[in-house]
CSV table of C-alpha atoms (C1' of nucleotides) in Angstrom, one decimal:
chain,number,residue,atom,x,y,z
A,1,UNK,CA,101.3,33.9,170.3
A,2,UNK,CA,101.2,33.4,166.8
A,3,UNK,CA,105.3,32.5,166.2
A,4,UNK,CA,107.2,36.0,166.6
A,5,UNK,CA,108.3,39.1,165.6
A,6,UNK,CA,108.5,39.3,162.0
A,7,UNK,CA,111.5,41.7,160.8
A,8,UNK,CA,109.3,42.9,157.8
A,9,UNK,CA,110.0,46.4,157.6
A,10,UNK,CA,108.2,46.8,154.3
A,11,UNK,CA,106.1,49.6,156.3
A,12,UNK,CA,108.1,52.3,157.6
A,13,UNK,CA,107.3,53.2,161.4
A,14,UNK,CA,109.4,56.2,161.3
A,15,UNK,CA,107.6,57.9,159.0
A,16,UNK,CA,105.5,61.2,160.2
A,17,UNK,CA,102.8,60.2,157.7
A,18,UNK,CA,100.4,57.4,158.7
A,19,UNK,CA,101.1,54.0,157.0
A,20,UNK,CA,97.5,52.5,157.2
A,21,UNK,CA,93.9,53.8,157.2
A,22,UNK,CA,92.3,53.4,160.1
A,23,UNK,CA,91.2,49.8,161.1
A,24,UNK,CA,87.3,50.7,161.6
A,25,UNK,CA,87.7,51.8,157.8
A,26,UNK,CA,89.7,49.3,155.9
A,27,UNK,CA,90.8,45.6,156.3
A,28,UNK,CA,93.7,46.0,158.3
A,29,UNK,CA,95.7,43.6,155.8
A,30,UNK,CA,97.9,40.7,156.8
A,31,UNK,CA,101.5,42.1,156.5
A,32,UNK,CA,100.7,45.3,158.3
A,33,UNK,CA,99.0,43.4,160.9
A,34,UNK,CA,102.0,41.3,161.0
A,35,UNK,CA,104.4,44.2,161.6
A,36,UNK,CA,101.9,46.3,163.8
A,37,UNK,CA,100.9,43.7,166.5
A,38,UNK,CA,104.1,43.1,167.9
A,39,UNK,CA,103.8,47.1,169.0
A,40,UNK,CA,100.7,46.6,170.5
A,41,UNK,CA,101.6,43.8,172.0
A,42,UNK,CA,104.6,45.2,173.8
A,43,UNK,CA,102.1,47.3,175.1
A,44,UNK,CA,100.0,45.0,176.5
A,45,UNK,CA,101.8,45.0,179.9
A,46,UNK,CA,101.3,47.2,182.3
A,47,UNK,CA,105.1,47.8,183.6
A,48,UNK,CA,105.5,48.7,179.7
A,49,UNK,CA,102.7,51.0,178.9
A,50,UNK,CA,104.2,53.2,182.2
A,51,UNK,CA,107.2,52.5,181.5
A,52,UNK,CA,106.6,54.1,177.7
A,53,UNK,CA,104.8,57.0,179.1
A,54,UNK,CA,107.5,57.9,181.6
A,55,UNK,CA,109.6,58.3,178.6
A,56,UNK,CA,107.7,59.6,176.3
A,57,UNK,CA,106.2,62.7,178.7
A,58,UNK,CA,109.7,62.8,180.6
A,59,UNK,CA,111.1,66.3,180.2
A,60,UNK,CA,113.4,66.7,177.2
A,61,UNK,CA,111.8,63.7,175.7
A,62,UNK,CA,114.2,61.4,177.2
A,63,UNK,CA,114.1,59.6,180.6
A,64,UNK,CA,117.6,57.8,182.4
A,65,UNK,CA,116.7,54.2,183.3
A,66,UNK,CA,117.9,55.4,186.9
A,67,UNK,CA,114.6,57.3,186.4
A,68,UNK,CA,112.8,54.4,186.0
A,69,UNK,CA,113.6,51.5,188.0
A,70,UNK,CA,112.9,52.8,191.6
A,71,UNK,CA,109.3,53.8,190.0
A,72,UNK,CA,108.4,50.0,190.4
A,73,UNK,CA,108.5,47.1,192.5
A,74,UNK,CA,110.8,45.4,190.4
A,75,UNK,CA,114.2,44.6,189.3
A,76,UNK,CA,116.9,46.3,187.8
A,77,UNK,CA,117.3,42.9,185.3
A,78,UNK,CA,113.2,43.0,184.8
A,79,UNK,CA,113.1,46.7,184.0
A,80,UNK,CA,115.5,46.4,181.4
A,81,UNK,CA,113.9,43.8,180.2
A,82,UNK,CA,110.5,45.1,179.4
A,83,UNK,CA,113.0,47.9,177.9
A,84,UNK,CA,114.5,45.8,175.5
A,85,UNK,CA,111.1,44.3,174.4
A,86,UNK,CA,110.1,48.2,174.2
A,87,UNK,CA,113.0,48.6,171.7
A,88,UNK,CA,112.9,45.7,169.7
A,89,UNK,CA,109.3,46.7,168.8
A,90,UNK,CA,110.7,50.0,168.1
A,91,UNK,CA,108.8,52.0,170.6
A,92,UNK,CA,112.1,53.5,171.8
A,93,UNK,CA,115.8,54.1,171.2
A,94,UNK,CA,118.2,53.6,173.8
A,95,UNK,CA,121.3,55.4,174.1
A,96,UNK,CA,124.7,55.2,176.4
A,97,UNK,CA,125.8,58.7,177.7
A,98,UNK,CA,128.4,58.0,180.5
A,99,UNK,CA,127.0,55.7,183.0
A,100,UNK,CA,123.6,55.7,182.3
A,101,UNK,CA,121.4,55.2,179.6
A,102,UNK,CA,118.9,57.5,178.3
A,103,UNK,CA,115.9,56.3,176.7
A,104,UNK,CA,113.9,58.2,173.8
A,105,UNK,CA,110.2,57.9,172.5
A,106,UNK,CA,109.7,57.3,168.8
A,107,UNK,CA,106.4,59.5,168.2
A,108,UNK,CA,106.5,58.0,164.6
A,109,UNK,CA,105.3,54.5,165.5
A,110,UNK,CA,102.9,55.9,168.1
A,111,UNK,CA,101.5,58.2,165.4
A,112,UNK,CA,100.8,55.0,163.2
A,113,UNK,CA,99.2,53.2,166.4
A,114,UNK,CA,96.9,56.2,166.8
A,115,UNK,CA,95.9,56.7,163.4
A,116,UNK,CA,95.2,52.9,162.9
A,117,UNK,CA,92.9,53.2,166.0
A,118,UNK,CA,91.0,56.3,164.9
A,119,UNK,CA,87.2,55.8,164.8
A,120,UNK,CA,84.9,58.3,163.2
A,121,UNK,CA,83.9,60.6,166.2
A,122,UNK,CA,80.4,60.0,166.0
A,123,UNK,CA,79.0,56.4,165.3
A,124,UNK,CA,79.2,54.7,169.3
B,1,UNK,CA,102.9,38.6,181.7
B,2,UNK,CA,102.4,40.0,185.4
B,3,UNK,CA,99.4,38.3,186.6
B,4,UNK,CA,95.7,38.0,185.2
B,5,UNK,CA,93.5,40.8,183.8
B,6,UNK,CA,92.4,43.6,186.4
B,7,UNK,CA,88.4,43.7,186.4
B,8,UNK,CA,88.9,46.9,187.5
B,9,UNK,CA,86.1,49.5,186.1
B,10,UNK,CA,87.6,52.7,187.6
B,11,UNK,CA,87.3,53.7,183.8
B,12,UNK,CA,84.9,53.9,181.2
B,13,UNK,CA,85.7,52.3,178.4
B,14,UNK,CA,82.7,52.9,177.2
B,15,UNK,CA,82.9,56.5,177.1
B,16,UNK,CA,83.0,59.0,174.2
B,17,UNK,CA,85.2,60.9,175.7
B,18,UNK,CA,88.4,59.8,176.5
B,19,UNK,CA,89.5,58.7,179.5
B,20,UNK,CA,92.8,60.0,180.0
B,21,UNK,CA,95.5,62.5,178.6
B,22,UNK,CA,97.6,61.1,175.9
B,23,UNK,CA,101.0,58.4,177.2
B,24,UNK,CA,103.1,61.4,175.8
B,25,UNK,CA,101.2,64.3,178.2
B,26,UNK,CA,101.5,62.6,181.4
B,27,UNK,CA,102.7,59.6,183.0
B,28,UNK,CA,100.2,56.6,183.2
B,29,UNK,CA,98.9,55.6,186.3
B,30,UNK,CA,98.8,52.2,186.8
B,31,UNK,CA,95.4,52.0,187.4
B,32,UNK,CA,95.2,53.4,184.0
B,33,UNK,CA,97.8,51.2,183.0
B,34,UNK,CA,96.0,48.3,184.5
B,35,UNK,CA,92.5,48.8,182.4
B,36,UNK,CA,94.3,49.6,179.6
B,37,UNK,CA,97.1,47.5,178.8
B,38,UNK,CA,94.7,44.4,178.3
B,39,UNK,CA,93.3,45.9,175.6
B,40,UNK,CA,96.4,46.8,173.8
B,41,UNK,CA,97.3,42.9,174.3
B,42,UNK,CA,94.2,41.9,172.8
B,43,UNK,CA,95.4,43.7,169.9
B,44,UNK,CA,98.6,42.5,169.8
B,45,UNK,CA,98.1,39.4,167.8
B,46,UNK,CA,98.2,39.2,164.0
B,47,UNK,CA,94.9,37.5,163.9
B,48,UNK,CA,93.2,39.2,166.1
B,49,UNK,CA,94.2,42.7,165.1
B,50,UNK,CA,93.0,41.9,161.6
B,51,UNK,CA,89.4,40.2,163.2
B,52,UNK,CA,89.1,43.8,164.7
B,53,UNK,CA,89.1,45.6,161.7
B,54,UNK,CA,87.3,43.0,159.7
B,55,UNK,CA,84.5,43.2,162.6
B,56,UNK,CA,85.1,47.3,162.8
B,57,UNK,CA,85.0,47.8,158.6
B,58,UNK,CA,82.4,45.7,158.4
B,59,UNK,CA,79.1,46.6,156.4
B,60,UNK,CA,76.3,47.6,158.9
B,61,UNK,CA,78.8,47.8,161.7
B,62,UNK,CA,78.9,43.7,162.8
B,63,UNK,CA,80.3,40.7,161.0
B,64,UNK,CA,79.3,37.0,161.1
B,65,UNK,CA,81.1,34.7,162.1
B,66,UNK,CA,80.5,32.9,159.4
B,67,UNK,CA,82.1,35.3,157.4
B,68,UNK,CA,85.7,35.9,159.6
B,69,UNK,CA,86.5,31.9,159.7
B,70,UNK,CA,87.0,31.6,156.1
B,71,UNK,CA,89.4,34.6,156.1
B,72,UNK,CA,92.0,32.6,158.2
B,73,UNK,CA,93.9,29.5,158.1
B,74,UNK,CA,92.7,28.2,161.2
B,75,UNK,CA,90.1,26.5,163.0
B,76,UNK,CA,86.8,27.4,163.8
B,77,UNK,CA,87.7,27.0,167.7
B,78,UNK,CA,90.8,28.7,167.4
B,79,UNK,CA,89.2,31.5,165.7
B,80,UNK,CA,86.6,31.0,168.4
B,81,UNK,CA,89.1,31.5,171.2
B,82,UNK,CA,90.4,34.5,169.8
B,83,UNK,CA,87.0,36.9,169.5
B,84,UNK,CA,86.3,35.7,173.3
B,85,UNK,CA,89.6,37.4,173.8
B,86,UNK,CA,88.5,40.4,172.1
B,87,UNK,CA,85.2,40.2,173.6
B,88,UNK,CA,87.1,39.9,177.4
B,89,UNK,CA,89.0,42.9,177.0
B,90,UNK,CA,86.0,45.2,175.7
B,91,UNK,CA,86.7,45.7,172.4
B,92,UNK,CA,83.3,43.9,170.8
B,93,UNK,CA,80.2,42.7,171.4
B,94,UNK,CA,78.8,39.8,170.5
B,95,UNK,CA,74.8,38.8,169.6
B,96,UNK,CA,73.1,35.6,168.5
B,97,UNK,CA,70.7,35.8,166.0
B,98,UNK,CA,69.2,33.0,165.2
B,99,UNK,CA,71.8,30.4,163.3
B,100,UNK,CA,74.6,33.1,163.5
B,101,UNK,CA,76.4,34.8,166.2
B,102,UNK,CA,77.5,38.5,164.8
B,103,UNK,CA,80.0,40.3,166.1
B,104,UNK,CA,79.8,44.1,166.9
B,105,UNK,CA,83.5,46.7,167.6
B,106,UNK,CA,83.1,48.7,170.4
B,107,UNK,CA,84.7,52.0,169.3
B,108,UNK,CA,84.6,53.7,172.8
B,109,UNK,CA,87.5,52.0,174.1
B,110,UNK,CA,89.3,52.3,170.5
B,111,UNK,CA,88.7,55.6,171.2
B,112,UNK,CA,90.2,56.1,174.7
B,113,UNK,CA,93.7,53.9,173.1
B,114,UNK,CA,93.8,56.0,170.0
B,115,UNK,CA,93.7,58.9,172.3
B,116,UNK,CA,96.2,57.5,174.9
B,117,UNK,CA,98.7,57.4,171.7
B,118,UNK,CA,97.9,60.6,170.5
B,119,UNK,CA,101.1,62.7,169.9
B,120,UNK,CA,101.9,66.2,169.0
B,121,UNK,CA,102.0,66.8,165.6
B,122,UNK,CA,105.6,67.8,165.2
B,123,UNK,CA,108.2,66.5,167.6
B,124,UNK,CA,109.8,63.8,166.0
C,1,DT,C1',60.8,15.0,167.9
C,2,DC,C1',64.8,14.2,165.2
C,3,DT,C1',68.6,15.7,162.7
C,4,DC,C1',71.6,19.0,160.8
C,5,DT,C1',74.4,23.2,160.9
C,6,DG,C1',77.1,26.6,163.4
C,7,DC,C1',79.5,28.3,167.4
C,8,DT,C1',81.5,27.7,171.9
C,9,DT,C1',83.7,25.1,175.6
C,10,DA,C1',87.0,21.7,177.6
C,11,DG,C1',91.3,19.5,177.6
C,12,DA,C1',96.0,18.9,176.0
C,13,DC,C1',100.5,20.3,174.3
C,14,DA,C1',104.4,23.1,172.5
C,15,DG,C1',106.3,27.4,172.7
C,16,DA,C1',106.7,32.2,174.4
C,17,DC,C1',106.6,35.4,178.3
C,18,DG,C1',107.6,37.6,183.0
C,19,DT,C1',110.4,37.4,186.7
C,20,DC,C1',114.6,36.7,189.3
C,21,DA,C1',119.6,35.7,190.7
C,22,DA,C1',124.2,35.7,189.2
C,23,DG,C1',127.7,37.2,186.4
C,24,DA,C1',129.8,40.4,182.7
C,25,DC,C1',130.6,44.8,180.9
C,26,DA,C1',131.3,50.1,180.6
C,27,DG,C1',132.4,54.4,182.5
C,28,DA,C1',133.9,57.5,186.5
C,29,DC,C1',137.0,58.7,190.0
C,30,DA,C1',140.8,58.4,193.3
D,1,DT,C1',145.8,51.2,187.5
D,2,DG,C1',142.4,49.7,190.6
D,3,DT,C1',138.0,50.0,192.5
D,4,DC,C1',133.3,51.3,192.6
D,5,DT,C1',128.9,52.2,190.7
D,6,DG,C1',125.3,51.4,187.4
D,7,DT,C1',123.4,48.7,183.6
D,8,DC,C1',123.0,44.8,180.6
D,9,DT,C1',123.1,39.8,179.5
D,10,DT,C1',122.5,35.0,180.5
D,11,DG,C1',120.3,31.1,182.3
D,12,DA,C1',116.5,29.1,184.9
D,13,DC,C1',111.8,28.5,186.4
D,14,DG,C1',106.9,28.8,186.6
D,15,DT,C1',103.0,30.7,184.2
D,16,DC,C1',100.4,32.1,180.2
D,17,DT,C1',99.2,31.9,175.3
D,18,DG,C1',98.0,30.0,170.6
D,19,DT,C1',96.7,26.0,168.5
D,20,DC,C1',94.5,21.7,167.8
D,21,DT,C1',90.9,17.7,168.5
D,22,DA,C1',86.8,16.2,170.7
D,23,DA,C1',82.6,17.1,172.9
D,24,DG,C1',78.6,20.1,174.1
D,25,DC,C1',75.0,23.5,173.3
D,26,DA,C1',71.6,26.4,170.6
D,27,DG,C1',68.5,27.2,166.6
D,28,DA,C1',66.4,25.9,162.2
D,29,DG,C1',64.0,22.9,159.3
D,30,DA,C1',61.8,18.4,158.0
DNA sequence: TCTCTGCTTAGACAGACGTCAAGACAGACA
DNA sequence: TGTCTGTCTTGACGTCTGTCTAAGCAGAGA
């Protein structure tokens, strides 16, 4: 696993703008790789990857971890777990409204994922 | 890391088309989830995220071996290890020819993840 | 056939990850 | 204020991952 999450924040994941041309074009180089694959790799479970498209598609672009849980055959402990690993990667912001919390998509990073990924649409 | 990798093939990964609507559309099946997240994990390392895109830039399409060691500080096994990683979850292809074993991406499937990530252009 | 080069496989080890149980903390309501 | 509900944190345990060294296998050339 390579050591771990490197705080480098020399490319901005917020931003609306991609960061990087896409991987199929351009050595992907080693800093962005370094920030990058920690995203990738938090989704690389599956619990995670439905877990970040249950927020992201939920209506109002938020989704109540009392949403979540019962959706899997899991912990309460677990599921906040892999949403803590969603947020340190910066996948998703988590916020505290009364009892529960809410959790909130971050298309930014997504739109960096995607555009790093894009392949010319005809060369298979 | 919840279990082993599904060999499920519900899904063409191969496909031109993508598979699915984007994370943000619709919740993820975990079928879906299942196929899609071990791709995404494949990716999630610093090394091999940047082997990808050195295999997926490359000149004619395919790199050599040969070529990606020296790029790294690491071993030739290591290195090794990681393209069968990338080769396990779909993402390349690889051919011997001769001294040299080339590697070739596979940009269906970097097609079905860039479209899984796909977000609308203006909600952030 | 023999030897050399290049890549993969096998085995081992340290560290990280996924999961759970138990306990702590925050807010709502009587 | 006291209690209840709901979520997060901590600690532990087994498994997986990333890396290395050593050994094995496949072609090329003498």
């Amino acid at each position: 696993m390579s050591k771990q999450v490197v705080p480098l924040a020399v490319i901005d994941l917020n931003a609306d703008a991609p960061c990087c041309p896409p991987l199929a074009q351009r050595r992907v180089p080693a800093e962005t790789a370094a920030v990058l694959a920690p995203a990738f790799k938090a989704l690389g479970d599956p619990v995670r990857l439905q877990l970040m498209s249950m927020i992201a598609s939920a209506e109002g672009g938020e989704a109540c971890v009392c949403d979540l849980t019962p959706a899997f055959d899991l912990t309460g402990p677990t599921i906040s777990h892999h949403l803590k690993t969603l947020r340190q990667a910066g996948l998703v912001d988590a916020e505290r409204r009364g009892t529960w919390v809410y959790y909130r998509a971050r298309p930014g990073i997504l739109r960096q994922l995607a555009a790093l990924l894009t392949v010319a649409p005809a060369d298979s």
